[in-house]
XYZ file of C-alpha atoms in Angstrom:
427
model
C -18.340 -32.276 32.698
C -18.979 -28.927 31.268
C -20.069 -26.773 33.781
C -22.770 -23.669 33.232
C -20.297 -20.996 34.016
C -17.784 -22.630 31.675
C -20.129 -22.516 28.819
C -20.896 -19.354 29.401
C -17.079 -18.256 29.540
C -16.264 -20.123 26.221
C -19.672 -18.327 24.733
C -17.961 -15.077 25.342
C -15.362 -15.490 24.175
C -13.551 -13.088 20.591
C -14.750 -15.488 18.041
C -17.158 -17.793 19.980
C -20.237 -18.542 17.382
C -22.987 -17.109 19.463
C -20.750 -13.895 20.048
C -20.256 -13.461 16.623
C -23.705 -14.295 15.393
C -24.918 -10.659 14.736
C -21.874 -9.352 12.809
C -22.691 -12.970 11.027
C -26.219 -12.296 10.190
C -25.626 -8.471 9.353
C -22.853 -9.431 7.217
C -25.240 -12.449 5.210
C -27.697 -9.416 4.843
C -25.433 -7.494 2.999
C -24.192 -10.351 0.946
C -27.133 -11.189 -0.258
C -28.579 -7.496 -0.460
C -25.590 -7.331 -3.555
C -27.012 -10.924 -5.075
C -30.166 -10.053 -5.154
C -29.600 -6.554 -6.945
C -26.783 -8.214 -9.241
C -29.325 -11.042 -10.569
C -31.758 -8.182 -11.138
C -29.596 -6.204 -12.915
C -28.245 -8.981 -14.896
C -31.779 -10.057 -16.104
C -32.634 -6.314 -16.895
C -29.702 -6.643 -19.391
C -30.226 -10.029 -20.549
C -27.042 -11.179 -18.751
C -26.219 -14.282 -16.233
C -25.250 -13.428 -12.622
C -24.071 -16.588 -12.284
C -21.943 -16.434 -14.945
C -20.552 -13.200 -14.375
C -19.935 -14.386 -10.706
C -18.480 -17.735 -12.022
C -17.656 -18.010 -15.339
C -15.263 -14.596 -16.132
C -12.216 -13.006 -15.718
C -9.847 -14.566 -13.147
C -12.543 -17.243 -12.088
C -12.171 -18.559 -15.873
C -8.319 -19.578 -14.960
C -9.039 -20.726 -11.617
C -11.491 -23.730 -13.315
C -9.048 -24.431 -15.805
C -6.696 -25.565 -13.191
C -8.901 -27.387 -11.546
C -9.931 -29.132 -14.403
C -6.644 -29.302 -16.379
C -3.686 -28.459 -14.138
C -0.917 -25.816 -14.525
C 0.537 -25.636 -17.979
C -2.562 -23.528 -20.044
C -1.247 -20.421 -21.810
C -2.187 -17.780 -23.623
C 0.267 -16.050 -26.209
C -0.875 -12.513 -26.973
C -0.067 -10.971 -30.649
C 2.609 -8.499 -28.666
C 4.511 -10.864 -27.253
C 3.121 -11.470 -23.806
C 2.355 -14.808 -22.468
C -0.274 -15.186 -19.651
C 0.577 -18.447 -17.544
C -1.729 -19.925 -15.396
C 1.667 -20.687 -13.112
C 0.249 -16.824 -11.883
C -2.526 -17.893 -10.263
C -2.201 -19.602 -6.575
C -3.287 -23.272 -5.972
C -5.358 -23.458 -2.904
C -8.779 -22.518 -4.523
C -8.245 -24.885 -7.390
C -7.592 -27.803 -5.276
C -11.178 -27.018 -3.493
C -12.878 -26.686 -6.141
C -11.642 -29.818 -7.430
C -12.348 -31.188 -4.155
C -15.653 -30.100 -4.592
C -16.297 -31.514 -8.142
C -14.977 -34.857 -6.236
C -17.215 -35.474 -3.584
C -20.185 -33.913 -5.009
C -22.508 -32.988 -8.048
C -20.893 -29.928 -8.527
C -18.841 -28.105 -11.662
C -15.343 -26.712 -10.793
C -17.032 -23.399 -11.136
C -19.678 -24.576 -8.993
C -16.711 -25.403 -6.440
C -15.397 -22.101 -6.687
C -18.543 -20.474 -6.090
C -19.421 -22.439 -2.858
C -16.172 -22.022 -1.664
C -15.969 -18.413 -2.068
C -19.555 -17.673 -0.244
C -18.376 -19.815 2.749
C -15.000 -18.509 3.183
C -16.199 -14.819 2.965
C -18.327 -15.920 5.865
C -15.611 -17.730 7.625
C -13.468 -13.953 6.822
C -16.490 -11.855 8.076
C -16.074 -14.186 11.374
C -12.036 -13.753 11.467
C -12.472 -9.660 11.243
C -14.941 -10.190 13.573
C -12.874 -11.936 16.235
C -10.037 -9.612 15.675
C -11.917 -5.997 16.217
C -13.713 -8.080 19.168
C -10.261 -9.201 21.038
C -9.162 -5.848 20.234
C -12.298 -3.593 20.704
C -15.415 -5.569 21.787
C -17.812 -6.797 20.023
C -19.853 -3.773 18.610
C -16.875 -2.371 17.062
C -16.684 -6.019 15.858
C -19.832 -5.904 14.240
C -19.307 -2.259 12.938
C -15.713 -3.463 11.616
C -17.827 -6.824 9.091
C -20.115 -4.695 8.550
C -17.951 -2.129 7.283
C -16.337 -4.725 5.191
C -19.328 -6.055 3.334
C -20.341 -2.697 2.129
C -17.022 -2.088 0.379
C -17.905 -0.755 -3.548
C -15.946 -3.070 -4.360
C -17.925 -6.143 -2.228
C -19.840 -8.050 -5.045
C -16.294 -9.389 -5.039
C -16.809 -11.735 -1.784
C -18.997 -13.266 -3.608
C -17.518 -14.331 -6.679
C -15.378 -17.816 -7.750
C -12.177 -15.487 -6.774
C -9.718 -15.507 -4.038
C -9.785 -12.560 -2.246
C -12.399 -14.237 0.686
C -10.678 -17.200 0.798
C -7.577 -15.248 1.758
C -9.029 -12.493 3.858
C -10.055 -15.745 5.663
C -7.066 -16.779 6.065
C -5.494 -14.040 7.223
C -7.782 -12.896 9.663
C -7.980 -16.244 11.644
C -3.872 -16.398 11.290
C -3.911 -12.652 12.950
C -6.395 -13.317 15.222
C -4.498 -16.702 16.195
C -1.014 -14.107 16.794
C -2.914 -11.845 18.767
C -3.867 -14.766 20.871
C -0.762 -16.709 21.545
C -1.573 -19.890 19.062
C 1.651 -19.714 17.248
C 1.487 -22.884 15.638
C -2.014 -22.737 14.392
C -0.675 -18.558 13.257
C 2.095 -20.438 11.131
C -0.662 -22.959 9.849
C -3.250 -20.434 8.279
C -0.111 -18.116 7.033
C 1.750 -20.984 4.768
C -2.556 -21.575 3.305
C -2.248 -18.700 3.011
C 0.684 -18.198 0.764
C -1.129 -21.185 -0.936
C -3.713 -18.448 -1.916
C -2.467 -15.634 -3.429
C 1.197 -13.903 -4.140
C 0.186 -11.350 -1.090
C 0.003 -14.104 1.668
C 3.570 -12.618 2.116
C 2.108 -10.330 4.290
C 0.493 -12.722 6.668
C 4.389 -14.317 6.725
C 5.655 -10.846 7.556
C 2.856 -10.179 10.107
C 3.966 -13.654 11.842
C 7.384 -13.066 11.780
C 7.319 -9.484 13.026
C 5.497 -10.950 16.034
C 8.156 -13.458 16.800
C 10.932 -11.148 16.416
C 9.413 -8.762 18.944
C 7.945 -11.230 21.424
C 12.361 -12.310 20.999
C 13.498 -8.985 21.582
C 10.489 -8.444 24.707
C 12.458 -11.889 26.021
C 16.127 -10.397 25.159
C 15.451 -7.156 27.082
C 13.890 -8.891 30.085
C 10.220 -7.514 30.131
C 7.006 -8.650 30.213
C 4.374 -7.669 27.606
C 2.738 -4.958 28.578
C 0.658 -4.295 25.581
C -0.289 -1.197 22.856
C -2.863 1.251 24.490
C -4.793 1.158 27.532
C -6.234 -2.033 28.609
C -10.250 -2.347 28.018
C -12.287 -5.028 30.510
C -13.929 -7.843 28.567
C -17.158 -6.687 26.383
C -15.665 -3.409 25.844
C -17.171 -1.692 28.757
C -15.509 1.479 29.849
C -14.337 2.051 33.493
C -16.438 5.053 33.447
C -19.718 3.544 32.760
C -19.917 4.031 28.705
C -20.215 1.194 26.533
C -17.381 0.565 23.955
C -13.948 1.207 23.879
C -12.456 4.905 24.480
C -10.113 5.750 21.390
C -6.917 4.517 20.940
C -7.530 1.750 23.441
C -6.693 -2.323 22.288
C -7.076 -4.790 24.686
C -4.200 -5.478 26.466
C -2.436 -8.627 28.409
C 0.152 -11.484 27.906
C 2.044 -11.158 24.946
C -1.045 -10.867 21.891
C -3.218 -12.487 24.181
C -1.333 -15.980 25.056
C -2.425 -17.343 27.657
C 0.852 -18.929 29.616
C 3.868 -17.455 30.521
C 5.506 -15.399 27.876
C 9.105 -16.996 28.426
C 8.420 -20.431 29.063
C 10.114 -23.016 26.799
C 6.816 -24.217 25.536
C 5.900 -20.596 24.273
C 8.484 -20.537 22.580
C 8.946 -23.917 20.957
C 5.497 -23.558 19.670
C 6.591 -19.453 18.105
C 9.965 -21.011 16.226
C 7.498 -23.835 15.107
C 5.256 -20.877 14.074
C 7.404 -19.169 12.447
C 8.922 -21.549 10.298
C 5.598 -23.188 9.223
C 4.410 -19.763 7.683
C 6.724 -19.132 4.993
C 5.971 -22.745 3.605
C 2.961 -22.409 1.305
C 4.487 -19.599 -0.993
C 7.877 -20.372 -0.434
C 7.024 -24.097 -2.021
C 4.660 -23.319 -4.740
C 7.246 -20.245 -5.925
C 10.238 -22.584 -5.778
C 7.791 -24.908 -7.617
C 7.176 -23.444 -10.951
C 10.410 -22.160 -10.913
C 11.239 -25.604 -11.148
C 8.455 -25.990 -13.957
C 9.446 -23.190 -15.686
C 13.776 -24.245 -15.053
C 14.168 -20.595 -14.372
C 15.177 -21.276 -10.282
C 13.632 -19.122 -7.847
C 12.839 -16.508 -9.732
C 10.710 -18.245 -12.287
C 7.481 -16.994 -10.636
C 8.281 -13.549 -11.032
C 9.325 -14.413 -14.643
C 5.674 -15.682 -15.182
C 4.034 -12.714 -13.349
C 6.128 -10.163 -16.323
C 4.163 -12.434 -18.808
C 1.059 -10.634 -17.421
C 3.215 -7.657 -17.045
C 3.126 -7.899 -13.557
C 5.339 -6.501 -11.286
C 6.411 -4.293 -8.350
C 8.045 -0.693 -9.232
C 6.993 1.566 -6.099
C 4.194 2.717 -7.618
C 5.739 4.409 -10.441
C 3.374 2.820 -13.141
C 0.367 3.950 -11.094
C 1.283 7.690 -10.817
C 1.695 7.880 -14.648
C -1.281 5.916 -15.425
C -3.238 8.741 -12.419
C -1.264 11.311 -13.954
C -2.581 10.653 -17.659
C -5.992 10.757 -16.272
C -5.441 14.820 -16.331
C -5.268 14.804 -20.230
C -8.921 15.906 -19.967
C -12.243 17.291 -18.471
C -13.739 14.172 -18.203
C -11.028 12.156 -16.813
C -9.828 14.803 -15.116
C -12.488 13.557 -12.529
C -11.788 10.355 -12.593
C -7.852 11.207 -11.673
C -9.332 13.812 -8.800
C -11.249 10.398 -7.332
C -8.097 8.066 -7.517
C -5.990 10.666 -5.554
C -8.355 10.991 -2.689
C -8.736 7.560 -2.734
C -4.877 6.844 -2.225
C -5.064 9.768 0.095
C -8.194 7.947 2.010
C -6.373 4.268 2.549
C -3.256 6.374 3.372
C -4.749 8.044 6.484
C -6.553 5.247 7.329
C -2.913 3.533 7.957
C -2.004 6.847 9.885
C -4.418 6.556 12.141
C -4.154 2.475 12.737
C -0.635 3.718 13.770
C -1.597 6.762 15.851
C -4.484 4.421 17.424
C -1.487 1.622 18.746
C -2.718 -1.056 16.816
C -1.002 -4.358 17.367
C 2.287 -4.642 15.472
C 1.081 -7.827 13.206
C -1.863 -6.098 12.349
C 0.281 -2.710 11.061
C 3.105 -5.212 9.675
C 0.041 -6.936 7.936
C -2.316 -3.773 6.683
C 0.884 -2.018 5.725
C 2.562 -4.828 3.313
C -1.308 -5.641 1.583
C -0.988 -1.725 1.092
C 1.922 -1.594 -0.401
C 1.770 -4.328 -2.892
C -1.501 -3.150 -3.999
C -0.481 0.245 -4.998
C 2.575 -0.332 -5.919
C 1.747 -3.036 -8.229
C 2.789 -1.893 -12.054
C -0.539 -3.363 -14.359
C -3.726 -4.047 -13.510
C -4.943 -0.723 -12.105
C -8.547 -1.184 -12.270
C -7.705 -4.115 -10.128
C -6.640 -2.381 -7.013
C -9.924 -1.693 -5.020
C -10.152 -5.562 -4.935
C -6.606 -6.080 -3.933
C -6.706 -3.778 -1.304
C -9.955 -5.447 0.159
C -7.984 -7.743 2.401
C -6.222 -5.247 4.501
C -9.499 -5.059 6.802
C -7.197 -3.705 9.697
C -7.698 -0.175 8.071
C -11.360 -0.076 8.500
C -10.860 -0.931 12.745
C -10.094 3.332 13.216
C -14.025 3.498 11.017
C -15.006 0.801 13.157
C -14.392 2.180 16.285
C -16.088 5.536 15.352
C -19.180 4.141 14.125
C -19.459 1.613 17.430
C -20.140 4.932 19.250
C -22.925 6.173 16.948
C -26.663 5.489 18.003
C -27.931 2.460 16.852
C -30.750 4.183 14.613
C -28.359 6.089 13.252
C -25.940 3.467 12.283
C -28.059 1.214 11.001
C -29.266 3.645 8.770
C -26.396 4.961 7.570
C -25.217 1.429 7.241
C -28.121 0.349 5.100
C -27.704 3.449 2.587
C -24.179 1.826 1.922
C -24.958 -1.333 1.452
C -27.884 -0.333 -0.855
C -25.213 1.799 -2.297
C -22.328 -1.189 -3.298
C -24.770 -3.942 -4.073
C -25.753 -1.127 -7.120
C -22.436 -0.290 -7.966
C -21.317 -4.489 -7.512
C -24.234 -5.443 -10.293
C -23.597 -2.171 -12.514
C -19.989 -3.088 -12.033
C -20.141 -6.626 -12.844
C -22.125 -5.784 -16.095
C -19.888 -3.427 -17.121
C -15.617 -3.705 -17.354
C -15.658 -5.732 -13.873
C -12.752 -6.985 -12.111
C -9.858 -7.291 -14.014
């Protein structure tokens, strides 16, 4: 039988429902803060919400393979063919799930599926600043994420929550010694999008260290000084003091580091989380008969592809041509500059290796992407890890203060999501 103090143990727990509850209910606040302004919006200028949520842009090629399966194309008058072998499988299959075992339309599907898995992400983020942190900075850290300009996203039949969700829970599962269940969410993962490589390398940069901790004979000792449970500092402040994770067992596992079971369950880890991308890339380039690189084949269709960010400077650099876009170039500098120091200081504040390993490869493959610029905000929205140094800043503000400021950017990207949405949108 469950005993009082055990409940109470498992309800404090990083992740435990009733812990996370208020970075829950913030984070539903903000969500559907940006709804209720998009719909307005929308009606203002005779457009649908729903459709603009649902029924556009990449959402339009999730449905169709959902509906149809892979093989739809799209032949462009220069040449370029636009595959739907680009897009990633998992969200198709639940919204066909959903159009299975219920009323609903594939788009339908996607929609649903997208408004619970940005909950189930806010939850992951939450559980990782908490482990890490404590659970204001936890709250600070969702809500942080659900006022992103770039938010309205969460929201729509895309999927960037789904994956965020993924990740989050696979990180959180690293930090915390579940190996298997870390290689589980990775390879769903890589079922998501191209970028659940990162989760991979954030798995397998784990293993390799908790190897080399075992080859050199130590014990874990941890990044940063160690923080009691609730984030209460020894001197009698609430929260965290900088530059201070959690500390204990290796990420948090909760046997002995070097027994055979610990590590049985890492290999098994490790070699489930390459599965999802590695089989659906070695899939269509089956499909395609172009072998294993057939995916990146597909991707040049859209004119896709990874050049160290030489595309993007030129495309920045031709903002300059004039006044007007002048500013716009000025703005896409200091944003590069922004996410750039936000990395800095995620490595100057010790945070765990997975989560560098996982914020650093998102960061890289967004900007260093070669088409699609206008798409980058959104692809950069899964690296949450950069927003824990914000996070920790804010959980030391007054309450009044922070909720305040807090509200005024929320109010802030629901306006920009619907005047987004109704304008170019997400490419």
């Amino acid at each position: 039988m469950t005993t009082d103090l055990e409940t109470r143990a498992a309800a404090a727990r990083p992740g435990a429902p009733r812990r996370a509850a208020p970075a829950l209910l913030g984070y539903a606040a903000v969500r559907a803060l940006g709804l209720v302004v998009l719909a307005l919006w929308s009606e203002a200028r005779g457009t649908s919400a729903y459709t603009l949520l649902t029924a556009r842009w990449d959402s339009l090629w999730y449905t169709r393979v959902a509906e149809l399966g892979y093989g739809y194309e799209v032949r462009l008058p220069n040449g370029d063919v636009h595959s739907n072998l680009a897009f990633f499988p998992l969200l198709p299959w639940l919204e066909r799930l959903a159009a299975a075992v219920s009323p609903l339309s594939y788009a339908d599907g996607g929609f649903v599926a997208s408004l619970l898995a940005s909950l189930a992400a806010a939850w992951g983020i939450f559980a990782v600043a908490d482990h890490l942190y404590g659970p204001r900075a936890g709250v600070c850290a969702v809500l942080l994420w659900a006022v992103l300009p770039v938010g309205i996203v969460q929201s729509m039949a895309y999927s960037e929550s789904l994956f965020t969700a993924l990740a989050a829970w696979a990180l959180y599962a690293v930090l915390t010694g579940r190996w298997v269940t870390a290689g589980l969410l990775a390879g769903l993962a890589g079922l998501t999008r191209p970028v659940g490589l990162a989760v991979v390398a954030a798995v397998w940069a784990a293993g390799a260290a908790a190897f080399l901790r075992e080859r050199a004979g130590s014990s874990f000792v941890g990044d940063g000084s160690a923080v009691p449970a609730g984030g209460a500092r020894g001197d009698g402040h609430a929260g965290p003091p900088p530059d201070a994770p959690r500390t204990g067992a290796p990420y948090g596992a909760p046997q002995q580091p070097h027994s055979p079971g610990v590590r049985l369950r890492r290999a098994a880890g490790i070699l489930l989380a390459p599965l999802g991308a590695a089989g659906y890339v070695l899939w269509v380039g089956a499909r395609t008969g172009d072998g294993p690189l057939g995916y990146l084949e597909v991707q040049a269709g859209w004119r896709n592809g990874f050049d160290g960010g030489y595309a993007f400077a030129r495309f920045v650099a031709g903002r300059f041509t004039s006044f007007p876009s002048a500013l716009a170039g000025v703005a896409l500098i200091a944003g590069v500059a922004l996410v750039v120091w936000l990395y800095v200081l995620c490595v100057r504040r010790r945070q765990p290796l997975p989560l560098l390993v996982y914020a650093g490869t998102v960061t890289a493959l967004a900007l260093c992407a070669s088409s699609y610029f206008g798409s980058k905000p959104r692809l950069l929205m899964p690296a949450f890890p950069l927003l824990l140094p914000l996070a920790l800043v804010l959980a030391r503000a007054r309450t009044r203060l922070l909720a305040a400021g807090l509200g005024a950017a929320a109010a802030a990207s629901a306006a920009y999501g619907a005047f987004w949405l109704n304008g170019s949108g997400p490419p």
